[in-house]
Amino acid sequence: MITYEEAHTITKQYKPEKDIEFIPFMDSLARVLAEDIKSDIDMPPFNKTAVDGYACRRVDLGRELIINEVVPAGQVASGPVTEGRCVKIMTGAAMPEGTDWVFMVEDAEEQDGRVRFTGKAGKDNIAKLGEDIRVGDTVLKAGKIIVPQDIAVMATVGAVMVAVKQRPVVGVISTGNELVEPRHKPGPAQIRNSNACQLIAQVTRAGGKAVYYGIAPDDEEPTLNMLSKAIKECDIVLLTGGVSMGDYDEVPAVMKKAGVQILFDRIAVQPGKPTTFGVHDEALIFGLPGNPVSSFIQFEMLVRPMIMRAMGADTGCEFRKHKLAGNFTRRRTRRLAWVPVLINDDETVVPVEYHGSAHINALPGAYGVMKVPIGVGEIKKGEIVDVRQI
Ligand code: AMP
Ligand code: MG
């Protein structure tokens, strides 16, 4: 049995190699930039007023000024501004020729086409040409996971097609004679197949393209057929169930028959011990445990980082430091424990009520899972723990 850190080190050596594709920037949310984005313009592209007010010459601030005209954003003044004169100007409009100052509407008294500055001269209220971005500046760097703020930057610099890595294709196979699809009411001794749906959602959230192959019965042949097809069609294949010690747990044997070289089949973690990982020329294969909480957590710890790496990101799967809200104890310490936790208003974390790896409804309210290292049986209130947000 290997440790989580060893399992992580092994899986980290593998990722699907994906080509770069160019996609419309509006479709790029949550993808990973494959090339730097540079600006084709200066921003602001001209000196513009940052406030609604009056554009004039600074030297004229002390006197009453004649208002030449009103200039809204998107228009330019009809002529230069000369001594003793000003232009009433709206936020975002270009500074008229001859002006070097804008005073705000709030600091002005206007009457009969004339205006007087009533405030104290502080700053000029001008956003200067190129003060935010210069032509040719790199505004977004390759490797960045694209968020809505990036979309705004892309729009600003006219990056309407952007380079991203193709999304890895991730196949999902459930195994188990007891499983029925969620639309069916389970009969005696049956349960609904929640893992496949959960994994498809996890793959999608991580940015992968999920392909569902269905439920394989606990028989070698149909499972092998499904797995072989998935290996041909996908970059990563996820099986759930059938990896523990039961008489019908045939997934590792089926993986071998499909030509998969198994690199590990046990990790010293709880939950998720029987997690299996293997490689094939055409795909990377995970045998995840059948229990839904185990499957969920092992995906987050090992599969999600692999999908993110395939997409070109080496961030997005960090642990955060939190203080524990109360004392934590456990009896057995031979495995690393992943414990679902809530977060309090003061950012401390506390274990959720959790009955074990089949307790699927323990997760929706959880903020993350806390790492309890091997050998650690007690963590005191106030001590710092590593938490992976889920
Ligand atoms: P296994 O790893 O196949 O021995 O399954 C362990 C436990 O997880 C059993 O109680 C299974 O019924 C349950 N289980 C297996 N697959 C799924 C699934 N796709 N959805 C929900 N529960 C499952
Ligand atoms: Mg099973």
Tab-separated table of C-alpha atoms and ligand atoms in Angstrom:
chain	number	residue	atom	x	y	z
A	1	MET	CA	0.000	0.000	0.000
A	2	ILE	CA	1.334	3.442	-0.911
A	3	THR	CA	0.690	6.816	0.712
A	4	TYR	CA	-1.447	9.599	-0.732
A	5	GLU	CA	1.700	11.596	-1.439
A	6	GLU	CA	3.194	8.664	-3.356
A	7	ALA	CA	-0.043	8.140	-5.293
A	8	HIS	CA	-0.055	11.841	-6.124
A	9	THR	CA	3.576	11.691	-7.263
A	10	ILE	CA	2.811	8.734	-9.549
A	11	THR	CA	-0.348	10.186	-11.101
A	12	LYS	CA	1.406	13.542	-11.549
A	13	GLN	CA	3.749	11.947	-14.067
A	14	TYR	CA	0.818	11.334	-16.395
A	15	LYS	CA	-1.590	13.571	-18.211
A	16	PRO	CA	-3.403	13.432	-21.536
A	17	GLU	CA	-1.524	15.479	-24.152
A	18	LYS	CA	-4.027	17.791	-25.756
A	19	ASP	CA	-3.634	20.056	-28.776
A	20	ILE	CA	-4.289	23.762	-28.736
A	21	GLU	CA	-7.532	25.000	-30.269
A	22	PHE	CA	-8.782	28.518	-30.958
A	23	ILE	CA	-12.232	29.269	-29.599
A	24	PRO	CA	-14.445	32.371	-29.332
A	25	PHE	CA	-13.474	34.182	-26.143
A	26	MET	CA	-17.066	34.099	-24.911
A	27	ASP	CA	-16.850	30.283	-24.792
A	28	SER	CA	-13.564	30.260	-22.894
A	29	LEU	CA	-14.845	30.576	-19.311
A	30	ALA	CA	-13.129	28.035	-16.979
A	31	ARG	CA	-10.756	26.919	-19.755
A	32	VAL	CA	-7.004	27.525	-19.472
A	33	LEU	CA	-5.183	30.030	-21.678
A	34	ALA	CA	-2.588	28.326	-23.861
A	35	GLU	CA	-0.944	31.531	-25.118
A	36	ASP	CA	-0.309	34.976	-23.653
A	37	ILE	CA	-2.789	37.623	-24.718
A	38	LYS	CA	-1.375	40.990	-25.778
A	39	SER	CA	-3.182	44.258	-26.220
A	40	ASP	CA	-3.730	45.779	-29.669
A	41	ILE	CA	-4.490	49.213	-28.163
A	42	ASP	CA	-3.586	51.640	-25.407
A	43	MET	CA	-6.079	51.847	-22.555
A	44	PRO	CA	-7.434	54.382	-22.112
A	45	PRO	CA	-7.035	54.977	-25.868
A	46	PHE	CA	-7.157	58.770	-25.296
A	47	ASN	CA	-6.988	61.161	-22.349
A	48	LYS	CA	-10.468	61.044	-20.884
A	49	THR	CA	-12.344	62.490	-17.989
A	50	ALA	CA	-12.876	60.154	-15.039
A	51	VAL	CA	-15.781	62.247	-13.687
A	52	ASP	CA	-18.801	64.268	-14.792
A	53	GLY	CA	-17.627	67.879	-14.629
A	54	TYR	CA	-16.021	70.808	-16.424
A	55	ALA	CA	-12.835	70.568	-18.473
A	56	CYS	CA	-10.707	73.722	-18.381
A	57	ARG	CA	-7.167	75.015	-17.997
A	58	ARG	CA	-5.769	74.552	-14.501
A	59	VAL	CA	-4.647	78.185	-14.392
A	60	ASP	CA	-8.279	79.267	-14.833
A	61	LEU	CA	-9.601	77.374	-11.781
A	62	GLY	CA	-9.957	80.539	-9.699
A	63	ARG	CA	-12.268	82.419	-12.080
A	64	GLU	CA	-15.760	82.190	-13.457
A	65	LEU	CA	-15.730	80.313	-16.765
A	66	ILE	CA	-17.911	80.487	-19.872
A	67	ILE	CA	-19.266	77.059	-20.874
A	68	ASN	CA	-18.587	76.484	-24.599
A	69	GLU	CA	-20.680	73.370	-25.024
A	70	VAL	CA	-21.696	70.045	-23.459
A	71	VAL	CA	-19.715	66.955	-24.534
A	72	PRO	CA	-21.163	63.517	-23.777
A	73	ALA	CA	-19.081	60.306	-23.765
A	74	GLY	CA	-18.439	59.100	-27.305
A	75	GLN	CA	-18.216	62.623	-28.764
A	76	VAL	CA	-15.411	65.114	-29.126
A	77	ALA	CA	-15.537	68.873	-28.444
A	78	SER	CA	-16.123	70.972	-31.549
A	79	GLY	CA	-13.046	73.081	-30.911
A	80	PRO	CA	-10.218	73.935	-28.533
A	81	VAL	CA	-10.849	75.518	-25.139
A	82	THR	CA	-9.229	78.907	-24.685
A	83	GLU	CA	-8.527	81.170	-21.704
A	84	GLY	CA	-11.523	81.785	-19.408
A	85	ARG	CA	-13.602	79.066	-21.007
A	86	CYS	CA	-14.532	75.445	-20.324
A	87	VAL	CA	-16.556	72.507	-21.649
A	88	LYS	CA	-19.139	70.630	-19.626
A	89	ILE	CA	-18.038	67.049	-20.028
A	90	MET	CA	-19.373	63.596	-19.072
A	91	THR	CA	-17.418	60.646	-17.663
A	92	GLY	CA	-15.540	58.805	-20.397
A	93	ALA	CA	-15.485	61.708	-22.888
A	94	ALA	CA	-12.188	62.733	-24.506
A	95	MET	CA	-10.424	65.757	-22.998
A	96	PRO	CA	-10.914	68.765	-25.320
A	97	GLU	CA	-7.814	70.328	-26.847
A	98	GLY	CA	-6.366	73.044	-24.618
A	99	THR	CA	-7.626	71.586	-21.318
A	100	ASP	CA	-5.568	69.978	-18.573
A	101	TRP	CA	-8.037	69.803	-15.696
A	102	VAL	CA	-11.551	68.616	-14.855
A	103	PHE	CA	-13.458	69.731	-11.793
A	104	MET	CA	-16.446	67.715	-10.662
A	105	VAL	CA	-20.083	68.704	-10.973
A	106	GLU	CA	-20.250	68.296	-7.186
A	107	ASP	CA	-17.605	71.086	-6.817
A	108	ALA	CA	-19.289	73.571	-9.160
A	109	GLU	CA	-21.883	76.316	-9.243
A	110	GLU	CA	-23.391	76.719	-12.703
A	111	GLN	CA	-25.665	79.549	-13.765
A	112	ASP	CA	-26.626	81.095	-17.119
A	113	GLY	CA	-23.955	79.342	-19.147
A	114	ARG	CA	-21.202	80.125	-16.667
A	115	VAL	CA	-19.616	78.043	-13.946
A	116	ARG	CA	-17.396	78.601	-10.920
A	117	PHE	CA	-15.186	76.007	-9.212
A	118	THR	CA	-16.091	75.847	-5.495
A	119	GLY	CA	-13.878	72.982	-4.338
A	120	LYS	CA	-10.208	72.599	-3.475
A	121	ALA	CA	-7.850	71.784	-6.330
A	122	GLY	CA	-6.665	68.215	-5.687
A	123	LYS	CA	-6.210	65.883	-8.629
A	124	ASP	CA	-6.910	66.557	-12.273
A	125	ASN	CA	-9.562	63.784	-12.677
A	126	ILE	CA	-8.067	62.779	-16.008
A	127	ALA	CA	-7.497	59.125	-16.952
A	128	LYS	CA	-4.340	59.364	-19.069
A	129	LEU	CA	-3.809	57.683	-22.421
A	130	GLY	CA	-2.217	54.251	-21.877
A	131	GLU	CA	-2.075	54.487	-18.084
A	132	ASP	CA	-3.771	51.061	-17.695
A	133	ILE	CA	-2.501	49.156	-20.719
A	134	ARG	CA	0.060	49.911	-23.459
A	135	VAL	CA	-0.096	48.530	-26.994
A	136	GLY	CA	1.747	45.186	-26.958
A	137	ASP	CA	1.477	44.691	-23.184
A	138	THR	CA	0.794	41.114	-22.083
A	139	VAL	CA	-2.538	41.427	-20.326
A	140	LEU	CA	-3.220	37.728	-19.598
A	141	LYS	CA	-0.644	34.976	-19.217
A	142	ALA	CA	-0.728	31.414	-20.559
A	143	GLY	CA	-1.724	28.937	-17.873
A	144	LYS	CA	-4.399	31.146	-16.359
A	145	ILE	CA	-7.770	29.602	-15.613
A	146	ILE	CA	-10.204	31.943	-17.336
A	147	VAL	CA	-12.630	33.828	-15.078
A	148	PRO	CA	-15.218	36.495	-15.972
A	149	GLN	CA	-12.728	39.305	-15.195
A	150	ASP	CA	-10.428	37.861	-17.885
A	151	ILE	CA	-13.302	37.871	-20.370
A	152	ALA	CA	-13.584	41.643	-19.809
A	153	VAL	CA	-9.858	42.087	-20.474
A	154	MET	CA	-10.129	39.983	-23.653
A	155	ALA	CA	-13.047	42.115	-24.819
A	156	THR	CA	-11.071	45.305	-24.115
A	157	VAL	CA	-8.047	44.262	-26.147
A	158	GLY	CA	-10.074	42.698	-28.946
A	159	ALA	CA	-8.941	39.115	-28.291
A	160	VAL	CA	-12.071	37.602	-29.801
A	161	MET	CA	-10.501	34.195	-30.528
A	162	VAL	CA	-8.294	32.718	-27.805
A	163	ALA	CA	-5.936	29.744	-27.640
A	164	VAL	CA	-6.807	27.039	-25.109
A	165	LYS	CA	-5.932	23.384	-24.735
A	166	GLN	CA	-8.629	20.987	-25.935
A	167	ARG	CA	-10.716	19.544	-23.147
A	168	PRO	CA	-9.685	16.029	-22.139
A	169	VAL	CA	-12.373	13.407	-22.787
A	170	VAL	CA	-13.186	11.442	-19.644
A	171	GLY	CA	-15.196	8.221	-19.814
A	172	VAL	CA	-17.332	7.125	-16.867
A	173	ILE	CA	-18.354	3.516	-16.188
A	174	SER	CA	-20.307	2.329	-13.154
A	175	THR	CA	-20.064	-1.270	-12.080
A	176	GLY	CA	-22.422	-3.228	-9.858
A	177	ASN	CA	-25.385	-5.622	-10.213
A	178	GLU	CA	-27.250	-3.659	-7.549
A	179	LEU	CA	-27.359	-0.405	-9.536
A	180	VAL	CA	-30.296	1.170	-11.328
A	181	GLU	CA	-30.321	4.540	-13.074
A	182	PRO	CA	-31.723	7.467	-11.082
A	183	ARG	CA	-35.014	7.627	-13.002
A	184	HIS	CA	-35.944	4.148	-11.715
A	185	LYS	CA	-37.248	3.337	-8.261
A	186	PRO	CA	-34.809	0.797	-6.818
A	187	GLY	CA	-36.223	-2.699	-6.292
A	188	PRO	CA	-35.303	-4.922	-3.338
A	189	ALA	CA	-31.524	-4.926	-2.804
A	190	GLN	CA	-31.009	-2.265	-5.466
A	191	ILE	CA	-29.688	1.297	-5.145
A	192	ARG	CA	-29.530	4.196	-7.539
A	193	ASN	CA	-26.345	4.815	-9.483
A	194	SER	CA	-25.256	8.111	-7.988
A	195	ASN	CA	-21.536	7.780	-8.710
A	196	ALA	CA	-21.761	8.129	-12.467
A	197	CYS	CA	-23.812	11.324	-12.189
A	198	GLN	CA	-21.485	12.679	-9.528
A	199	LEU	CA	-18.391	11.889	-11.583
A	200	ILE	CA	-19.851	13.395	-14.759
A	201	ALA	CA	-20.560	16.578	-12.799
A	202	GLN	CA	-17.052	16.554	-11.283
A	203	VAL	CA	-15.473	16.059	-14.714
A	204	THR	CA	-17.527	18.909	-16.118
A	205	ARG	CA	-16.626	21.214	-13.246
A	206	ALA	CA	-12.949	20.416	-13.743
A	207	GLY	CA	-13.269	21.374	-17.426
A	208	GLY	CA	-13.225	17.888	-18.939
A	209	LYS	CA	-15.697	16.448	-21.440
A	210	ALA	CA	-17.545	13.558	-19.795
A	211	VAL	CA	-18.751	10.547	-21.772
A	212	TYR	CA	-21.013	8.108	-19.973
A	213	TYR	CA	-20.852	4.406	-20.855
A	214	GLY	CA	-23.507	3.058	-18.477
A	215	ILE	CA	-23.642	0.414	-15.772
A	216	ALA	CA	-21.545	-2.705	-16.238
A	217	PRO	CA	-22.777	-5.770	-14.358
A	218	ASP	CA	-20.295	-7.528	-12.082
A	219	ASP	CA	-19.171	-9.797	-14.917
A	220	GLU	CA	-15.852	-9.769	-16.615
A	221	GLU	CA	-16.937	-9.809	-20.235
A	222	PRO	CA	-19.394	-6.912	-20.405
A	223	THR	CA	-17.123	-4.802	-18.190
A	224	LEU	CA	-14.161	-5.577	-20.435
A	225	ASN	CA	-16.151	-4.646	-23.553
A	226	MET	CA	-17.203	-1.345	-22.049
A	227	LEU	CA	-13.726	-0.539	-20.772
A	228	SER	CA	-12.036	-1.411	-24.078
A	229	LYS	CA	-14.422	0.863	-25.975
A	230	ALA	CA	-13.882	3.672	-23.460
A	231	ILE	CA	-10.097	3.310	-23.655
A	232	LYS	CA	-10.282	3.787	-27.432
A	233	GLU	CA	-12.521	6.824	-27.220
A	234	CYS	CA	-11.278	8.679	-24.131
A	235	ASP	CA	-8.165	10.260	-22.642
A	236	ILE	CA	-9.052	9.186	-19.102
A	237	VAL	CA	-11.436	6.407	-18.041
A	238	LEU	CA	-13.063	6.274	-14.614
A	239	LEU	CA	-14.659	3.094	-13.305
A	240	THR	CA	-16.442	3.015	-9.968
A	241	GLY	CA	-17.044	0.017	-7.779
A	242	GLY	CA	-15.595	-3.456	-8.014
A	243	VAL	CA	-12.144	-2.571	-6.701
A	244	SER	CA	-12.397	-3.857	-3.127
A	245	MET	CA	-11.945	-7.362	-1.745
A	246	GLY	CA	-15.387	-8.846	-2.521
A	247	ASP	CA	-15.937	-12.039	-4.548
A	248	TYR	CA	-17.335	-10.006	-7.450
A	249	ASP	CA	-14.825	-7.167	-7.424
A	250	GLU	CA	-13.336	-7.816	-10.838
A	251	VAL	CA	-12.317	-4.371	-12.006
A	252	PRO	CA	-8.529	-4.749	-11.454
A	253	ALA	CA	-8.571	-8.080	-13.343
A	254	VAL	CA	-10.605	-6.518	-16.143
A	255	MET	CA	-8.208	-3.593	-16.335
A	256	LYS	CA	-5.318	-6.007	-16.791
A	257	LYS	CA	-7.205	-7.941	-19.479
A	258	ALA	CA	-7.796	-4.661	-21.303
A	259	GLY	CA	-4.034	-4.166	-21.431
A	260	VAL	CA	-3.789	-1.688	-18.593
A	261	GLN	CA	-0.575	-1.652	-16.600
A	262	ILE	CA	-1.621	-1.152	-12.994
A	263	LEU	CA	0.651	1.247	-11.087
A	264	PHE	CA	-1.103	1.066	-7.732
A	265	ASP	CA	-4.224	-0.595	-6.329
A	266	ARG	CA	-4.269	0.525	-2.693
A	267	ILE	CA	-3.661	3.894	-1.053
A	268	ALA	CA	-3.304	4.373	2.699
A	269	VAL	CA	-6.220	6.794	2.848
A	270	GLN	CA	-9.657	6.747	4.378
A	271	PRO	CA	-12.018	6.789	2.620
A	272	GLY	CA	-10.769	5.479	-0.712
A	273	LYS	CA	-8.269	2.743	0.106
A	274	PRO	CA	-8.914	0.476	-2.929
A	275	THR	CA	-8.331	3.305	-5.446
A	276	THR	CA	-6.579	1.797	-8.466
A	277	PHE	CA	-4.615	3.561	-11.200
A	278	GLY	CA	-3.186	2.187	-14.398
A	279	VAL	CA	-1.872	3.275	-17.765
A	280	HIS	CA	-2.578	2.139	-21.307
A	281	ASP	CA	-1.117	3.483	-24.555
A	282	GLU	CA	-4.442	5.072	-25.362
A	283	ALA	CA	-5.754	6.221	-21.978
A	284	LEU	CA	-5.171	6.648	-18.248
A	285	ILE	CA	-7.483	4.557	-16.103
A	286	PHE	CA	-8.744	5.003	-12.548
A	287	GLY	CA	-10.664	2.345	-10.665
A	288	LEU	CA	-12.458	4.378	-8.020
A	289	PRO	CA	-14.166	2.849	-4.977
A	290	GLY	CA	-17.905	2.222	-5.137
A	291	ASN	CA	-18.827	4.137	-2.052
A	292	PRO	CA	-19.947	7.588	-3.212
A	293	VAL	CA	-17.965	9.668	-0.718
A	294	SER	CA	-14.795	7.690	-1.491
A	295	SER	CA	-15.328	8.063	-5.212
A	296	PHE	CA	-15.954	11.790	-4.835
A	297	ILE	CA	-12.899	12.471	-2.690
A	298	GLN	CA	-10.485	10.333	-4.717
A	299	PHE	CA	-11.609	12.111	-7.871
A	300	GLU	CA	-10.937	15.500	-6.264
A	301	MET	CA	-7.509	14.444	-4.989
A	302	LEU	CA	-6.138	12.558	-8.004
A	303	VAL	CA	-8.321	12.930	-11.092
A	304	ARG	CA	-9.216	16.603	-10.959
A	305	PRO	CA	-5.560	17.717	-10.851
A	306	MET	CA	-4.868	15.467	-13.863
A	307	ILE	CA	-7.713	17.040	-15.860
A	308	MET	CA	-6.493	20.509	-14.901
A	309	ARG	CA	-2.942	19.660	-15.963
A	310	ALA	CA	-4.202	18.301	-19.279
A	311	MET	CA	-5.930	21.629	-19.819
A	312	GLY	CA	-2.672	23.440	-19.092
A	313	ALA	CA	-3.172	24.596	-15.489
A	314	ASP	CA	-0.967	23.625	-12.592
A	315	THR	CA	-3.088	25.498	-10.084
A	316	GLY	CA	-6.643	25.108	-8.869
A	317	CYS	CA	-6.149	22.142	-6.514
A	318	GLU	CA	-4.404	23.742	-3.543
A	319	PHE	CA	-4.944	23.102	0.138
A	320	ARG	CA	-5.880	26.036	2.348
A	321	LYS	CA	-4.857	26.501	5.941
A	322	HIS	CA	-7.679	26.748	8.455
A	323	LYS	CA	-7.866	26.601	12.233
A	324	LEU	CA	-9.796	23.738	13.750
A	325	ALA	CA	-12.852	24.884	15.745
A	326	GLY	CA	-12.712	22.062	18.306
A	327	ASN	CA	-10.604	19.066	19.305
A	328	PHE	CA	-10.455	16.204	16.786
A	329	THR	CA	-9.551	12.649	17.722
A	330	ARG	CA	-9.494	9.303	15.961
A	331	ARG	CA	-8.441	5.860	17.093
A	332	ARG	CA	-6.807	4.300	14.072
A	333	THR	CA	-4.019	6.306	12.508
A	334	ARG	CA	-2.464	3.984	9.936
A	335	ARG	CA	-4.132	5.764	7.039
A	336	LEU	CA	-4.418	9.407	6.102
A	337	ALA	CA	-8.015	10.510	6.744
A	338	TRP	CA	-10.008	12.864	4.544
A	339	VAL	CA	-12.644	14.343	6.825
A	340	PRO	CA	-15.526	16.442	5.413
A	341	VAL	CA	-15.687	19.783	7.247
A	342	LEU	CA	-17.920	22.815	7.541
A	343	ILE	CA	-16.551	26.330	7.693
A	344	ASN	CA	-17.656	28.765	10.390
A	345	ASP	CA	-18.054	32.528	10.053
A	346	ASP	CA	-14.644	32.990	11.695
A	347	GLU	CA	-13.046	30.707	9.045
A	348	THR	CA	-12.445	27.879	11.509
A	349	VAL	CA	-13.456	24.404	10.311
A	350	VAL	CA	-15.305	21.605	12.050
A	351	PRO	CA	-16.074	18.023	10.921
A	352	VAL	CA	-19.608	17.522	9.576
A	353	GLU	CA	-21.820	14.754	10.897
A	354	TYR	CA	-20.529	11.865	8.857
A	355	HIS	CA	-21.345	8.170	9.108
A	356	GLY	CA	-18.777	6.891	6.653
A	357	SER	CA	-18.088	6.615	2.968
A	358	ALA	CA	-21.643	5.676	1.942
A	359	HIS	CA	-23.073	8.819	3.601
A	360	ILE	CA	-23.545	10.814	0.433
A	361	ASN	CA	-25.703	13.568	1.922
A	362	ALA	CA	-22.895	14.502	4.321
A	363	LEU	CA	-21.184	16.244	1.417
A	364	PRO	CA	-23.552	18.904	0.054
A	365	GLY	CA	-23.182	21.029	3.191
A	366	ALA	CA	-19.430	20.496	3.478
A	367	TYR	CA	-16.972	23.282	2.625
A	368	GLY	CA	-14.068	20.946	2.092
A	369	VAL	CA	-12.169	17.920	3.273
A	370	MET	CA	-9.506	18.205	5.924
A	371	LYS	CA	-6.322	16.197	5.776
A	372	VAL	CA	-5.445	14.162	8.882
A	373	PRO	CA	-1.978	12.736	8.236
A	374	ILE	CA	-0.871	9.181	8.958
A	375	GLY	CA	0.082	8.773	12.620
A	376	VAL	CA	-2.004	11.727	13.772
A	377	GLY	CA	-4.735	10.694	16.222
A	378	GLU	CA	-5.454	14.059	17.761
A	379	ILE	CA	-5.648	17.616	16.522
A	380	LYS	CA	-6.325	20.277	19.130
A	381	LYS	CA	-8.738	23.174	18.840
A	382	GLY	CA	-6.985	26.127	17.208
A	383	GLU	CA	-4.354	24.034	15.418
A	384	ILE	CA	-3.911	24.578	11.678
A	385	VAL	CA	-5.164	21.934	9.253
A	386	ASP	CA	-4.941	21.556	5.461
A	387	VAL	CA	-8.317	21.769	3.765
A	388	ARG	CA	-9.149	21.117	0.131
A	389	GLN	CA	-12.203	23.102	-0.850
A	390	ILE	CA	-14.837	21.013	-2.576
B	1	AMP	P1	-17.975	-1.846	-4.370
B	1	AMP	O1	-16.754	-1.012	-4.391
B	1	AMP	O2	-18.432	-2.252	-5.726
B	1	AMP	O3	-17.825	-3.018	-3.442
B	1	AMP	O4	-19.119	-0.952	-3.776
B	1	AMP	C1	-19.027	-0.419	-2.468
B	1	AMP	C2	-20.336	0.174	-2.062
B	1	AMP	O5	-20.642	1.289	-2.909
B	1	AMP	C3	-21.521	-0.746	-2.178
B	1	AMP	O6	-22.394	-0.511	-1.073
B	1	AMP	C4	-22.158	-0.344	-3.461
B	1	AMP	O7	-23.532	-0.655	-3.504
B	1	AMP	C5	-21.915	1.134	-3.513
B	1	AMP	N1	-21.853	1.606	-4.880
B	1	AMP	C6	-21.122	1.040	-5.864
B	1	AMP	N2	-21.292	1.678	-7.024
B	1	AMP	C7	-22.143	2.692	-6.776
B	1	AMP	C8	-22.716	3.707	-7.592
B	1	AMP	N3	-22.425	3.794	-8.888
B	1	AMP	N4	-23.565	4.586	-7.011
B	1	AMP	C9	-23.851	4.484	-5.704
B	1	AMP	N5	-23.338	3.553	-4.893
B	1	AMP	C10	-22.516	2.635	-5.412
B	2	MG	MG	-19.699	-3.486	-6.579
